[in-house]
CSV table of C-alpha atoms in Angstrom, one decimal:
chain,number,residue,atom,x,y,z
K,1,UNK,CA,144.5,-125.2,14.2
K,2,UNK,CA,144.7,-122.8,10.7
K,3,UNK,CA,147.5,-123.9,8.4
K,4,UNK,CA,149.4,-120.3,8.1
K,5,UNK,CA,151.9,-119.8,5.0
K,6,UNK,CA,153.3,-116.8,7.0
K,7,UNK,CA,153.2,-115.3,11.2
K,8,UNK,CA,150.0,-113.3,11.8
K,9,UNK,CA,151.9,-109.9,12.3
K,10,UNK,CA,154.9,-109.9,9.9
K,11,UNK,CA,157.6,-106.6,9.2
K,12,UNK,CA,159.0,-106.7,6.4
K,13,UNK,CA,160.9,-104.3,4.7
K,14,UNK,CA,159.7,-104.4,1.3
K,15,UNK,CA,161.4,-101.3,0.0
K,16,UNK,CA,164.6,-101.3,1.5
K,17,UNK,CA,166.1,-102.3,-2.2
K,18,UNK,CA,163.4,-100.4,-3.8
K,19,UNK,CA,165.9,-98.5,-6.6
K,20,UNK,CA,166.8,-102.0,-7.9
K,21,UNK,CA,163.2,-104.3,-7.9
K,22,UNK,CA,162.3,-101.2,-9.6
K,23,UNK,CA,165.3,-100.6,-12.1
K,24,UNK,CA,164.6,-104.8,-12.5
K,25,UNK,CA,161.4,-104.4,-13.8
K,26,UNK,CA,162.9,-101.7,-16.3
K,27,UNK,CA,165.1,-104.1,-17.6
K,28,UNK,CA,163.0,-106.5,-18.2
K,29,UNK,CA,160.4,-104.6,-19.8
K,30,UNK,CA,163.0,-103.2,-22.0
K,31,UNK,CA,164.4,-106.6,-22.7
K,32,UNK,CA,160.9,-108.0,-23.2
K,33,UNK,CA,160.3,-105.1,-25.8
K,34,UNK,CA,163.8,-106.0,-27.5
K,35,UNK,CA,162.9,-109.3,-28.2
K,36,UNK,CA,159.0,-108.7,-29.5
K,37,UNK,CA,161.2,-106.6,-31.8
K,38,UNK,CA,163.7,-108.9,-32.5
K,39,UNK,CA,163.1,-112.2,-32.5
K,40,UNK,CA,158.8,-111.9,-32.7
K,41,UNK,CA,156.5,-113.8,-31.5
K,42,UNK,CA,155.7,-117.8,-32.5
K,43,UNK,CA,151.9,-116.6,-34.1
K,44,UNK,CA,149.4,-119.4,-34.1
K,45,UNK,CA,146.9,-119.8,-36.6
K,46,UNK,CA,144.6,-117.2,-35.6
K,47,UNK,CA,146.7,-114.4,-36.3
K,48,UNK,CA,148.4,-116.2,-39.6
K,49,UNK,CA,145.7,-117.8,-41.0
K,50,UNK,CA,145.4,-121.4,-42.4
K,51,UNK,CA,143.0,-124.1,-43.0
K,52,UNK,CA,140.3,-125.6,-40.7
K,53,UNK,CA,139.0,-129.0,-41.7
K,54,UNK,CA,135.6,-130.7,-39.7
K,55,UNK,CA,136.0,-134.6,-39.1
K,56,UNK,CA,133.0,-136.7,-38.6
K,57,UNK,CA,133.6,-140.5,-37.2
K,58,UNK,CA,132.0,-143.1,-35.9
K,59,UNK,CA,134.4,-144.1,-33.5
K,60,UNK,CA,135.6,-142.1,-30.7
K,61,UNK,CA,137.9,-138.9,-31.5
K,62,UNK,CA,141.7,-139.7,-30.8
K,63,UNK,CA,143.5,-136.0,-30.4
K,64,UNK,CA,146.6,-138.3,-29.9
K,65,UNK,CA,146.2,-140.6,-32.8
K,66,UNK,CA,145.2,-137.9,-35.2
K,67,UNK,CA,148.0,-135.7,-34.0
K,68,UNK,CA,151.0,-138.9,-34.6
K,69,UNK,CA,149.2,-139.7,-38.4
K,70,UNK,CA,149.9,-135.9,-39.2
K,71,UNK,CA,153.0,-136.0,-37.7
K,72,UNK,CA,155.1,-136.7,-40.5
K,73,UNK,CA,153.7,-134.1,-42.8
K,74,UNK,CA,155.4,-131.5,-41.0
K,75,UNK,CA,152.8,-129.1,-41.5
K,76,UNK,CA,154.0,-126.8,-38.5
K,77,UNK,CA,151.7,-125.5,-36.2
K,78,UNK,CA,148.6,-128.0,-36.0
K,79,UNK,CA,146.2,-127.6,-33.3
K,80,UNK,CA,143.1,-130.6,-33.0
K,81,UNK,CA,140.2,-130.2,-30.7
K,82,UNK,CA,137.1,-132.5,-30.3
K,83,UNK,CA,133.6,-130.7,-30.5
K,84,UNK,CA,130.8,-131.4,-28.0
K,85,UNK,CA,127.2,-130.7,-28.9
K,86,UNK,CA,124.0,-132.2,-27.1
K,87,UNK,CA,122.3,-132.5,-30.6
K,88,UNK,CA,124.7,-134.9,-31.5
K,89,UNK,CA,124.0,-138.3,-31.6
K,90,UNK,CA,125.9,-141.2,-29.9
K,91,UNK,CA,127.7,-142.2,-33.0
K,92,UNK,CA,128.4,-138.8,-34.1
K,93,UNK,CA,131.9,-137.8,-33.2
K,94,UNK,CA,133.2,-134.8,-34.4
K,95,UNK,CA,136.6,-132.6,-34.2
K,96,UNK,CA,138.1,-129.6,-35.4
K,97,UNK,CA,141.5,-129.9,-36.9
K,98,UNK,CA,143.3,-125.9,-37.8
K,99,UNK,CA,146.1,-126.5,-40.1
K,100,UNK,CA,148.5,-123.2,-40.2
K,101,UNK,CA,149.1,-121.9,-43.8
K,102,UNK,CA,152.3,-123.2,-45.9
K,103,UNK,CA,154.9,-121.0,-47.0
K,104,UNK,CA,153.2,-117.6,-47.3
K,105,UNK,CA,150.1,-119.3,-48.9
K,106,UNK,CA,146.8,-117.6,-48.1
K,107,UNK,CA,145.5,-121.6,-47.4
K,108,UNK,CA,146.4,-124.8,-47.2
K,109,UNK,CA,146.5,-126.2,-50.8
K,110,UNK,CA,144.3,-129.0,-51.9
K,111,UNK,CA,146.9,-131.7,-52.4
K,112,UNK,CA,147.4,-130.7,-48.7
K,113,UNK,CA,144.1,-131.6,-47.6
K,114,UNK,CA,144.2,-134.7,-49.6
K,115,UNK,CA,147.1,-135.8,-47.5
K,116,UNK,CA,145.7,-134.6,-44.2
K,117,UNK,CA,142.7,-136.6,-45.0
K,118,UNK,CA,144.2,-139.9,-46.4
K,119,UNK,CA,146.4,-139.9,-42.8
K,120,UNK,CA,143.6,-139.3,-40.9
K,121,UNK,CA,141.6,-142.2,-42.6
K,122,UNK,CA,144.9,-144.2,-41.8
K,123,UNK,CA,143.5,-144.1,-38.2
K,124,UNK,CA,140.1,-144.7,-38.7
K,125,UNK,CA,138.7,-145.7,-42.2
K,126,UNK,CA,135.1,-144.2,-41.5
K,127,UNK,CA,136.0,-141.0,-41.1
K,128,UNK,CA,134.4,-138.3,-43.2
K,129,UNK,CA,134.7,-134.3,-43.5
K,130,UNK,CA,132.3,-132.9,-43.6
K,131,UNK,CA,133.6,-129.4,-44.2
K,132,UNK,CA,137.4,-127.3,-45.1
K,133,UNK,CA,137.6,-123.9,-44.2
K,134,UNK,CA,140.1,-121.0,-45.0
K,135,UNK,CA,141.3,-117.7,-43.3
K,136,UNK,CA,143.3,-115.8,-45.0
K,137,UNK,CA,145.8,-113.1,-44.0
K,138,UNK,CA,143.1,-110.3,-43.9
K,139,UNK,CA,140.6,-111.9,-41.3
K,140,UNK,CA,144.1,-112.6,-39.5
K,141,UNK,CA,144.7,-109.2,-39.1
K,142,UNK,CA,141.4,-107.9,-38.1
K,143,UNK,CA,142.1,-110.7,-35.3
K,144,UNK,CA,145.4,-108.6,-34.3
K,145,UNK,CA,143.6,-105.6,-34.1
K,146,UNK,CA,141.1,-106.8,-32.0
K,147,UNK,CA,143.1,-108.3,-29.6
K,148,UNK,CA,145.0,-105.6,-29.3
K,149,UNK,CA,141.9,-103.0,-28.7
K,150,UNK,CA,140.5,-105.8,-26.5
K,151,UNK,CA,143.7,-104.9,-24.2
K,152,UNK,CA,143.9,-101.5,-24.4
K,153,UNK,CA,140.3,-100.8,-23.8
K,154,UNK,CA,140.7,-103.4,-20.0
K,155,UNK,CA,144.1,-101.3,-19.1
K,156,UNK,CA,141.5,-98.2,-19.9
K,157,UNK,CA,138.7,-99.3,-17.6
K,158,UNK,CA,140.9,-100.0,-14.6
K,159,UNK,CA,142.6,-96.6,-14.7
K,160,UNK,CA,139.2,-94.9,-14.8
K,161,UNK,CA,138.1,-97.2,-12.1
K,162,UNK,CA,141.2,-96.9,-9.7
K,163,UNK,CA,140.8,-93.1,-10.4
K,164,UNK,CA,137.8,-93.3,-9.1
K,165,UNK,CA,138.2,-95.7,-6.1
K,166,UNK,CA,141.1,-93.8,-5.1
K,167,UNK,CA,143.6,-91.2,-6.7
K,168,UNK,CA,145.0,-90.8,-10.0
K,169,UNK,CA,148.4,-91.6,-8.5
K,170,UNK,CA,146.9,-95.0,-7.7
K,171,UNK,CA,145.4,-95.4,-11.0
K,172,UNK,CA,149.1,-94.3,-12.6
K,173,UNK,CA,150.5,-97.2,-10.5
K,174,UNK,CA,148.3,-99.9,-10.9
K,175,UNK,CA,148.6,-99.2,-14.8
K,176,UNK,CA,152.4,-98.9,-14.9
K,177,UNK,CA,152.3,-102.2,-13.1
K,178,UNK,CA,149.3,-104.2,-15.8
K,179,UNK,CA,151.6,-102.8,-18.5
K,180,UNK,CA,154.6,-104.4,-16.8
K,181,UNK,CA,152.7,-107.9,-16.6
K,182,UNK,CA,151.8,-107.6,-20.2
K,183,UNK,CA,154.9,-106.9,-21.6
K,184,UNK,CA,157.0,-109.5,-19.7
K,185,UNK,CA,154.2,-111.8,-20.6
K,186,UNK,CA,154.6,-111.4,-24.3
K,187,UNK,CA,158.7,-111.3,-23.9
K,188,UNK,CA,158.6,-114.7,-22.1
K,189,UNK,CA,156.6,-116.2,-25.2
K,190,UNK,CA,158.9,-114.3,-27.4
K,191,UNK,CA,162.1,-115.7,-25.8
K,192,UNK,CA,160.6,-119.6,-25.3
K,193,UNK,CA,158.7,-119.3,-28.9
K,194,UNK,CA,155.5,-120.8,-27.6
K,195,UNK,CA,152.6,-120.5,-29.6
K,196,UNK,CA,150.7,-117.1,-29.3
K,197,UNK,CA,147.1,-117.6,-30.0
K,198,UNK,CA,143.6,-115.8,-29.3
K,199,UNK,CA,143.9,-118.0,-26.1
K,200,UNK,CA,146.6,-116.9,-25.0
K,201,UNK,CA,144.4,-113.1,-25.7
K,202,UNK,CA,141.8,-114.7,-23.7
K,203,UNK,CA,145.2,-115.5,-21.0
K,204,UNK,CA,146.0,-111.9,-20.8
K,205,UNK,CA,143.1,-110.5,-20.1
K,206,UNK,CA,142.7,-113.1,-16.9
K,207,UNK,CA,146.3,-111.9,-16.1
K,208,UNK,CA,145.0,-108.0,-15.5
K,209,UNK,CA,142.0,-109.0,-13.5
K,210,UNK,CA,144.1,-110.6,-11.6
K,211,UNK,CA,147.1,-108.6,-11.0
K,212,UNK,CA,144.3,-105.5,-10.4
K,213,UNK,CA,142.4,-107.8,-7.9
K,214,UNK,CA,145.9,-107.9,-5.9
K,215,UNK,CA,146.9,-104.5,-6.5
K,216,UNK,CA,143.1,-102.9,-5.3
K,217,UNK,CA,143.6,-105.2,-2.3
K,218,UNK,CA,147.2,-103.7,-1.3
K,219,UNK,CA,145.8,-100.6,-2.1
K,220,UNK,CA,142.3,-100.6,-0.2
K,221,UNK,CA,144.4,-101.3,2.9
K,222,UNK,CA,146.8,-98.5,2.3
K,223,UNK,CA,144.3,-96.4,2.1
K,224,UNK,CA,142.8,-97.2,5.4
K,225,UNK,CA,146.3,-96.6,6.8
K,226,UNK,CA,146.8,-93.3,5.3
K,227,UNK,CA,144.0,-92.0,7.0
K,228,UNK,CA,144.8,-94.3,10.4
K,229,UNK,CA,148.2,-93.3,10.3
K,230,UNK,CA,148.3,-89.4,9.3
K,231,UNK,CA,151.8,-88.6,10.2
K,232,UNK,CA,153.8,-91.9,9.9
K,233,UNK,CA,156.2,-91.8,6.8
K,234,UNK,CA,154.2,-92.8,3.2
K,235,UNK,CA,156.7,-95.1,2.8
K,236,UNK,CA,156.3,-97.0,6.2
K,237,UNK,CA,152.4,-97.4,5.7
K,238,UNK,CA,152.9,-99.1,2.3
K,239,UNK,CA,155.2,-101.3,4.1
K,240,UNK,CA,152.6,-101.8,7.1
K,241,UNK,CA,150.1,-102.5,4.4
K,242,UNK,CA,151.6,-104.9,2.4
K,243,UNK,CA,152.5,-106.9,5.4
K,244,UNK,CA,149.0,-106.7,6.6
K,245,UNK,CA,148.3,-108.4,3.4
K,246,UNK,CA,151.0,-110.5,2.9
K,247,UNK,CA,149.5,-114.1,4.3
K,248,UNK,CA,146.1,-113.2,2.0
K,249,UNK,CA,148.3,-113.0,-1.3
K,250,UNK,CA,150.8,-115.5,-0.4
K,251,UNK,CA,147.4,-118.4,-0.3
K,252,UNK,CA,145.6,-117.2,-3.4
K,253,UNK,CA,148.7,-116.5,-5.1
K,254,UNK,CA,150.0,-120.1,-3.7
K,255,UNK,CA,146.8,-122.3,-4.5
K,256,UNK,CA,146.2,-120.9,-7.8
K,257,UNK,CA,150.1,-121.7,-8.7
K,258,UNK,CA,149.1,-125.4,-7.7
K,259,UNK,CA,146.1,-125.6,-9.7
K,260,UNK,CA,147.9,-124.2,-12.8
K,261,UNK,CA,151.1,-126.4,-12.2
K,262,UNK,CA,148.5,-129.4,-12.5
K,263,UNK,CA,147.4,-128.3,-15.3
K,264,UNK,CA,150.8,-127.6,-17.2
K,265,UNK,CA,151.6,-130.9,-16.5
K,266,UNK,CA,148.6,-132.8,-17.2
K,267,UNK,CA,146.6,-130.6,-19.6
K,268,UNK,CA,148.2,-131.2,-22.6
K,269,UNK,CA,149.6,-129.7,-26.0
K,270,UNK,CA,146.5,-127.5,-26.5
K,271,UNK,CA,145.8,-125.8,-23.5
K,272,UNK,CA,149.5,-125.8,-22.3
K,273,UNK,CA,149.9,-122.3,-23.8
K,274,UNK,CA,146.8,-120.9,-22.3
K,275,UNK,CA,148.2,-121.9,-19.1
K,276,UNK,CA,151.7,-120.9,-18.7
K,277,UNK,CA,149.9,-117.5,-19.9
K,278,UNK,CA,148.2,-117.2,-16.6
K,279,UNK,CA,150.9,-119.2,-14.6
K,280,UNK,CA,153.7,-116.5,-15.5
K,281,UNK,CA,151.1,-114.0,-15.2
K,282,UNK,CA,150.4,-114.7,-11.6
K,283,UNK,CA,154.3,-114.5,-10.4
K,284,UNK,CA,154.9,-111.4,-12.1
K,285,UNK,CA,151.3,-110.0,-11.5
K,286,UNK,CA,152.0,-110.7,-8.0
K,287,UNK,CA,155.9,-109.3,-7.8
K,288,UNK,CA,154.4,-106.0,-9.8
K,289,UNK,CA,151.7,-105.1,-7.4
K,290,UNK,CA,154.3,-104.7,-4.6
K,291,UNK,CA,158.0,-103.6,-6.5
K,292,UNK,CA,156.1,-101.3,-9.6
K,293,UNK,CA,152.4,-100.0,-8.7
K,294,UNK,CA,153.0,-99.1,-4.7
K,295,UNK,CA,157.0,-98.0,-6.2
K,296,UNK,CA,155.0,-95.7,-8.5
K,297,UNK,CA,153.0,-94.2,-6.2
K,298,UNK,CA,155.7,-94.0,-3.5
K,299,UNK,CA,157.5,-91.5,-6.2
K,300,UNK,CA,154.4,-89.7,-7.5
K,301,UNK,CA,153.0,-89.3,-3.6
K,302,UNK,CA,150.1,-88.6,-2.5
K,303,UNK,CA,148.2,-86.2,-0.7
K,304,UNK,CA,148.5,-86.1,3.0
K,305,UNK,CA,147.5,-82.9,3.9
K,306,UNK,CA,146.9,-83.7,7.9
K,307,UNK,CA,143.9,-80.2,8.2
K,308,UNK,CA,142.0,-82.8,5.5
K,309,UNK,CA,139.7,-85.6,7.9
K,310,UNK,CA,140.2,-87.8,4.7
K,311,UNK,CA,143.6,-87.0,4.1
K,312,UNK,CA,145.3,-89.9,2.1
K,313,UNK,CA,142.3,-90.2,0.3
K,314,UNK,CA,140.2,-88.1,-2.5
K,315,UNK,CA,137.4,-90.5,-3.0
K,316,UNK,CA,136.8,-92.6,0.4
K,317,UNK,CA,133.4,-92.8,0.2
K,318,UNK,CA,133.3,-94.2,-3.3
K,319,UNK,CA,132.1,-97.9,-3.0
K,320,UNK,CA,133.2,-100.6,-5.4
């Protein structure tokens, strides 16, 4: 007996309120954009620079011990990671600890590091470090830039890709809906003020594989029905065809939600922006490839001239 989140054969009428999950979305987008504007985003140190020192120890690395002796320095954003190398040997633990910059400074002054270091060796006497690194508010903005080219260039290789696989209006769609999941993305860590790091980059970019793994799903199926169903209503064949697909989005939506929810609860300070990245990015990837790509092309339309034996379709035959 299969465990099934929803009936085999479901009808639902996903676009009855069409005009307002679609006007929704516009809101929020807009809103999302308002607060980038407004109140900006919570950079980490990637993007404003700072100070990385090395630590070297005998004893094991405590992230939560190091992370209560720097406490009271109130040095703002502090992020501490332990580093794992085979060369190293037994007694060779190391970790990484990124102090932000202070008040505009292109680094973390010295009689900084002096403190960091005498609270650190509060904790455990025989630590040493080995090495204090700087980037500065140049490097930080070359980071920016990146990132942002990283972006554009994905959302730019799915809209060739969906052109390809199926029409532009697809590809229109499906991009409308990845900028839609981007935006809300970046308004939600605006309006909470969690930290916004190259992680939570990396986080963004697994949010539009996603949400385009859904979306080419929904739309491989409508396509199938297009040509299936040559004179039935466009708007009643995206509704067939999200229902079709409805129990296979609902479980990979559904366990990945779990998995993440785990995580958010046991994973910690570090990762825990990382993952409500790709924990938000799932709902709203999810809700867009039904309420803003299949709305787009419902209003663009699409060829469905019945003469054509691949009506529905330009590029059928195009593998993926």
């Amino acid at each position: 007996m299969r465990l099934r989140l929803v009936p085999q054969e479901t009808n639902f009428d996903f676009f009855r309120f069409r005009n307002a999950t679609f006007g929704a979305s516009i809101v929020a987008v807009i809103a999302s954009l308002v607060l980038w504007l407004t109140v900006g985003l919570n950079f980490g140190i990637d993007f404003l620079g700072g100070t990385t020192i090395r630590t070297e120890s005998a004893a094991a690395v405590d992230v939560g011990a190091y992370r209560a002796a720097l406490e009271p320095l109130a040095l703002g954003d502090v992020v501490i990671s332990e580093v794992f190398d085979p060369t190293f040997a037994p007694d060779q633990n190391v970790a990484q600890i990124r102090v932000q910059a202070q008040d505009g400074a292109e680094a973390v002054t010295s009689d900084t590091v002096a403190s960091i270091e005498a609270a650190l060796q509060g904790v455990d006497p025989s630590i040493t470090f080995p090495s204090v690194e700087s980037v500065g508010p140049k490097v930080s903005g070359e980071l920016v830039t990146t990132a942002l080219v990283a972006l554009g260039a994905a959302i730019a290789a799915m809209l060739v890709y969906i052109w390809l696989r199926f029409e532009w209006q697809f590809a229109v769609g499906a991009v409308a809906a990845l900028v839609h999941d981007v935006i809300l993305t970046i308004g939600i860590f605006s309006l909470l003020q969690i930290r916004f790091d190259l992680a939570t980059i990396a986080a963004l970019l697994t949010v539009l594989g996603y949400s385009i793994n859904d979306t080419v799903v929904i739309f491989d199926r409508l396509r199938e029905n297009l040509i299936k169903f040559k004179k039935t209503p466009l708007i009643e064949v995206m509704n067939r065809s999200v229902n079709e697909t409805l129990a296979r989005t609902l479980m990979t939506s559904g366990t990945t939600l779990l998995a993440l929810i785990a995580l958010l609860v046991l994973g910690g300070d570090v990762i825990r922006g990382f993952v409500f990245a790709i924990f938000w990015g799932v709902i709203v990837g999810t809700y867009s490839s039904v309420y803003v790509a299949k709305n787009v092309v419902l209003m663009l339309g699409v060829d469905r001239d019945p003469k054509s034996p691949d009506a529905g379709t330009q590029f059928a035959d195009v593998d993926a």
